[in-house]
Amino acid sequence: MGVKNFFKKAFSDMKEDAKAQHEVDKANLAAVKAESKATWEEAKMSPSQRREMMNREREEQIAEANERRAAAEERIENAKGE
């Protein structure tokens, strides 16, 4: 009976793994659909709206770069101080 229980457990595990992978696939598909719709909506934007969106993205990138630079400078100071 050990072999029978082994296969029963193995198939049960495979079934659970398949269900979990299906959930992952559903989530990924939903994300791709949302990204596709966002791209479509952005393509329909007027030039002024697009320019405004690009300016916001640039400002966010500049702010992020400044934060990274400040963190790097702090690390440099800490390394010199030790």
Short mmCIF file of N, CA and C in Angstrom, two decimals:
data_model
loop_
_atom_site.label_atom_id
_atom_site.label_comp_id
_atom_site.label_asym_id
_atom_site.label_seq_id
_atom_site.Cartn_x
_atom_site.Cartn_y
_atom_site.Cartn_z
N MET A 1 0.81 -1.20 0.00
CA MET A 1 0.00 0.00 0.00
C MET A 1 0.85 1.26 0.00
N GLY A 2 2.13 1.15 0.27
CA GLY A 2 3.00 2.31 0.28
C GLY A 2 3.10 2.97 -1.08
N VAL A 3 3.13 2.15 -2.14
CA VAL A 3 3.23 2.68 -3.49
C VAL A 3 1.95 3.41 -3.87
N LYS A 4 0.82 2.84 -3.48
CA LYS A 4 -0.46 3.45 -3.80
C LYS A 4 -0.57 4.83 -3.14
N ASN A 5 -0.20 4.93 -1.88
CA ASN A 5 -0.24 6.22 -1.18
C ASN A 5 0.75 7.20 -1.77
N PHE A 6 1.91 6.68 -2.20
CA PHE A 6 2.91 7.55 -2.83
C PHE A 6 2.34 8.22 -4.07
N PHE A 7 1.74 7.43 -4.95
CA PHE A 7 1.17 7.99 -6.18
C PHE A 7 -0.02 8.89 -5.90
N LYS A 8 -0.82 8.53 -4.91
CA LYS A 8 -1.97 9.36 -4.54
C LYS A 8 -1.48 10.74 -4.10
N LYS A 9 -0.44 10.76 -3.27
CA LYS A 9 0.12 12.02 -2.80
C LYS A 9 0.78 12.80 -3.94
N ALA A 10 1.48 12.09 -4.82
CA ALA A 10 2.15 12.73 -5.95
C ALA A 10 1.14 13.41 -6.86
N PHE A 11 0.06 12.71 -7.20
CA PHE A 11 -0.96 13.29 -8.08
C PHE A 11 -1.70 14.43 -7.39
N SER A 12 -1.89 14.32 -6.10
CA SER A 12 -2.52 15.39 -5.35
C SER A 12 -1.65 16.64 -5.38
N ASP A 13 -0.33 16.46 -5.19
CA ASP A 13 0.60 17.59 -5.25
C ASP A 13 0.61 18.23 -6.63
N MET A 14 0.59 17.40 -7.67
CA MET A 14 0.58 17.93 -9.04
C MET A 14 -0.69 18.74 -9.29
N LYS A 15 -1.81 18.26 -8.76
CA LYS A 15 -3.07 18.98 -8.93
C LYS A 15 -3.01 20.35 -8.26
N GLU A 16 -2.47 20.39 -7.03
CA GLU A 16 -2.33 21.67 -6.32
C GLU A 16 -1.40 22.61 -7.05
N ASP A 17 -0.28 22.07 -7.57
CA ASP A 17 0.66 22.90 -8.32
C ASP A 17 0.03 23.46 -9.58
N ALA A 18 -0.76 22.64 -10.26
CA ALA A 18 -1.44 23.09 -11.48
C ALA A 18 -2.42 24.21 -11.16
N LYS A 19 -3.16 24.07 -10.06
CA LYS A 19 -4.10 25.13 -9.66
C LYS A 19 -3.35 26.43 -9.34
N ALA A 20 -2.25 26.32 -8.62
CA ALA A 20 -1.47 27.50 -8.26
C ALA A 20 -0.91 28.17 -9.51
N GLN A 21 -0.40 27.38 -10.46
CA GLN A 21 0.14 27.94 -11.69
C GLN A 21 -0.97 28.61 -12.50
N HIS A 22 -2.16 28.03 -12.48
CA HIS A 22 -3.29 28.62 -13.19
C HIS A 22 -3.61 30.00 -12.61
N GLU A 23 -3.55 30.14 -11.29
CA GLU A 23 -3.80 31.44 -10.66
C GLU A 23 -2.74 32.46 -11.09
N VAL A 24 -1.49 32.02 -11.17
CA VAL A 24 -0.41 32.90 -11.62
C VAL A 24 -0.66 33.33 -13.06
N ASP A 25 -1.02 32.38 -13.90
CA ASP A 25 -1.30 32.69 -15.31
C ASP A 25 -2.46 33.67 -15.45
N LYS A 26 -3.51 33.48 -14.66
CA LYS A 26 -4.65 34.40 -14.71
C LYS A 26 -4.22 35.81 -14.31
N ALA A 27 -3.41 35.92 -13.27
CA ALA A 27 -2.95 37.23 -12.82
C ALA A 27 -2.07 37.90 -13.88
N ASN A 28 -1.19 37.12 -14.49
CA ASN A 28 -0.33 37.67 -15.54
C ASN A 28 -1.15 38.12 -16.75
N LEU A 29 -2.16 37.35 -17.12
CA LEU A 29 -3.01 37.72 -18.23
C LEU A 29 -3.77 39.02 -17.93
N ALA A 30 -4.27 39.15 -16.74
CA ALA A 30 -4.98 40.38 -16.36
C ALA A 30 -4.04 41.57 -16.41
N ALA A 31 -2.80 41.39 -15.98
CA ALA A 31 -1.82 42.47 -16.01
C ALA A 31 -1.51 42.88 -17.45
N VAL A 32 -1.34 41.91 -18.33
CA VAL A 32 -1.05 42.20 -19.73
C VAL A 32 -2.22 42.93 -20.37
N LYS A 33 -3.44 42.50 -20.06
CA LYS A 33 -4.63 43.18 -20.60
C LYS A 33 -4.67 44.64 -20.14
N ALA A 34 -4.40 44.87 -18.86
CA ALA A 34 -4.44 46.23 -18.32
C ALA A 34 -3.35 47.08 -18.97
N GLU A 35 -2.16 46.53 -19.13
CA GLU A 35 -1.07 47.28 -19.76
C GLU A 35 -1.41 47.61 -21.21
N SER A 36 -2.01 46.66 -21.91
CA SER A 36 -2.40 46.88 -23.30
C SER A 36 -3.44 47.99 -23.40
N LYS A 37 -4.41 47.97 -22.49
CA LYS A 37 -5.44 49.02 -22.50
C LYS A 37 -4.82 50.37 -22.18
N ALA A 38 -3.89 50.40 -21.24
CA ALA A 38 -3.22 51.66 -20.90
C ALA A 38 -2.46 52.21 -22.10
N THR A 39 -1.77 51.33 -22.81
CA THR A 39 -1.04 51.75 -24.01
C THR A 39 -1.99 52.31 -25.05
N TRP A 40 -3.13 51.64 -25.22
CA TRP A 40 -4.13 52.11 -26.18
C TRP A 40 -4.66 53.48 -25.78
N GLU A 41 -4.99 53.66 -24.51
CA GLU A 41 -5.51 54.94 -24.05
C GLU A 41 -4.46 56.05 -24.21
N GLU A 42 -3.21 55.72 -23.95
CA GLU A 42 -2.14 56.71 -24.14
C GLU A 42 -1.99 57.08 -25.61
N ALA A 43 -2.19 56.12 -26.50
CA ALA A 43 -2.08 56.38 -27.93
C ALA A 43 -3.19 57.33 -28.40
N LYS A 44 -4.32 57.29 -27.72
CA LYS A 44 -5.44 58.16 -28.10
C LYS A 44 -5.35 59.56 -27.50
N MET A 45 -4.33 59.81 -26.67
CA MET A 45 -4.21 61.11 -26.02
C MET A 45 -3.93 62.22 -27.04
N SER A 46 -4.36 63.42 -26.71
CA SER A 46 -4.04 64.56 -27.56
C SER A 46 -2.57 64.92 -27.35
N PRO A 47 -1.97 65.63 -28.29
CA PRO A 47 -0.56 66.00 -28.14
C PRO A 47 -0.26 66.78 -26.85
N SER A 48 -1.16 67.64 -26.44
CA SER A 48 -0.91 68.41 -25.22
C SER A 48 -0.95 67.50 -23.99
N GLN A 49 -1.89 66.55 -23.96
CA GLN A 49 -1.96 65.61 -22.85
C GLN A 49 -0.71 64.73 -22.81
N ARG A 50 -0.26 64.31 -23.99
CA ARG A 50 0.93 63.47 -24.07
C ARG A 50 2.15 64.24 -23.57
N ARG A 51 2.28 65.50 -23.97
CA ARG A 51 3.40 66.33 -23.55
C ARG A 51 3.38 66.50 -22.03
N GLU A 52 2.20 66.71 -21.48
CA GLU A 52 2.04 66.85 -20.03
C GLU A 52 2.45 65.56 -19.31
N MET A 53 2.03 64.41 -19.84
CA MET A 53 2.38 63.13 -19.24
C MET A 53 3.90 62.92 -19.30
N MET A 54 4.50 63.23 -20.42
CA MET A 54 5.95 63.07 -20.57
C MET A 54 6.69 63.98 -19.60
N ASN A 55 6.20 65.20 -19.41
CA ASN A 55 6.84 66.11 -18.46
C ASN A 55 6.78 65.57 -17.03
N ARG A 56 5.62 65.01 -16.65
CA ARG A 56 5.50 64.41 -15.33
C ARG A 56 6.46 63.25 -15.16
N GLU A 57 6.56 62.40 -16.18
CA GLU A 57 7.48 61.26 -16.10
C GLU A 57 8.93 61.73 -15.97
N ARG A 58 9.29 62.77 -16.74
CA ARG A 58 10.65 63.30 -16.64
C ARG A 58 10.94 63.85 -15.25
N GLU A 59 9.97 64.57 -14.69
CA GLU A 59 10.16 65.13 -13.35
C GLU A 59 10.33 64.02 -12.32
N GLU A 60 9.55 62.94 -12.46
CA GLU A 60 9.69 61.81 -11.55
C GLU A 60 11.06 61.16 -11.68
N GLN A 61 11.54 61.03 -12.92
CA GLN A 61 12.85 60.43 -13.14
C GLN A 61 13.96 61.30 -12.57
N ILE A 62 13.83 62.62 -12.71
CA ILE A 62 14.83 63.54 -12.16
C ILE A 62 14.84 63.45 -10.64
N ALA A 63 13.65 63.41 -10.03
CA ALA A 63 13.57 63.31 -8.57
C ALA A 63 14.19 62.00 -8.09
N GLU A 64 13.92 60.92 -8.79
CA GLU A 64 14.49 59.63 -8.41
C GLU A 64 16.01 59.64 -8.55
N ALA A 65 16.51 60.24 -9.62
CA ALA A 65 17.96 60.32 -9.82
C ALA A 65 18.61 61.16 -8.73
N ASN A 66 17.95 62.25 -8.33
CA ASN A 66 18.50 63.09 -7.27
C ASN A 66 18.54 62.35 -5.94
N GLU A 67 17.51 61.55 -5.67
CA GLU A 67 17.50 60.74 -4.44
C GLU A 67 18.63 59.72 -4.45
N ARG A 68 18.83 59.07 -5.60
CA ARG A 68 19.91 58.08 -5.71
C ARG A 68 21.27 58.75 -5.53
N ARG A 69 21.43 59.95 -6.11
CA ARG A 69 22.69 60.67 -5.98
C ARG A 69 22.94 61.05 -4.52
N ALA A 70 21.90 61.52 -3.84
CA ALA A 70 22.04 61.90 -2.43
C ALA A 70 22.41 60.68 -1.59
N ALA A 71 21.79 59.55 -1.87
CA ALA A 71 22.11 58.32 -1.13
C ALA A 71 23.56 57.89 -1.39
N ALA A 72 24.00 58.04 -2.63
CA ALA A 72 25.38 57.67 -2.97
C ALA A 72 26.37 58.60 -2.27
N GLU A 73 26.05 59.90 -2.24
CA GLU A 73 26.94 60.85 -1.57
C GLU A 73 27.02 60.55 -0.07
N GLU A 74 25.89 60.16 0.51
CA GLU A 74 25.88 59.80 1.92
C GLU A 74 26.75 58.56 2.17
N ARG A 75 26.64 57.60 1.28
CA ARG A 75 27.48 56.40 1.40
C ARG A 75 28.96 56.76 1.29
N ILE A 76 29.29 57.69 0.40
CA ILE A 76 30.68 58.13 0.24
C ILE A 76 31.18 58.75 1.53
N GLU A 77 30.37 59.64 2.11
CA GLU A 77 30.73 60.30 3.37
C GLU A 77 30.92 59.27 4.49
N ASN A 78 30.04 58.29 4.56
CA ASN A 78 30.14 57.25 5.58
C ASN A 78 31.41 56.42 5.39
N ALA A 79 31.74 56.15 4.14
CA ALA A 79 32.94 55.35 3.86
C ALA A 79 34.21 56.13 4.20
N LYS A 80 34.20 57.43 3.95
CA LYS A 80 35.37 58.27 4.27
C LYS A 80 35.52 58.45 5.76
N GLY A 81 34.40 58.52 6.46
CA GLY A 81 34.42 58.78 7.90
C GLY A 81 34.91 57.60 8.70
N GLU A 82 34.84 56.41 8.16
CA GLU A 82 35.23 55.21 8.93
C GLU A 82 36.69 54.99 8.93
#
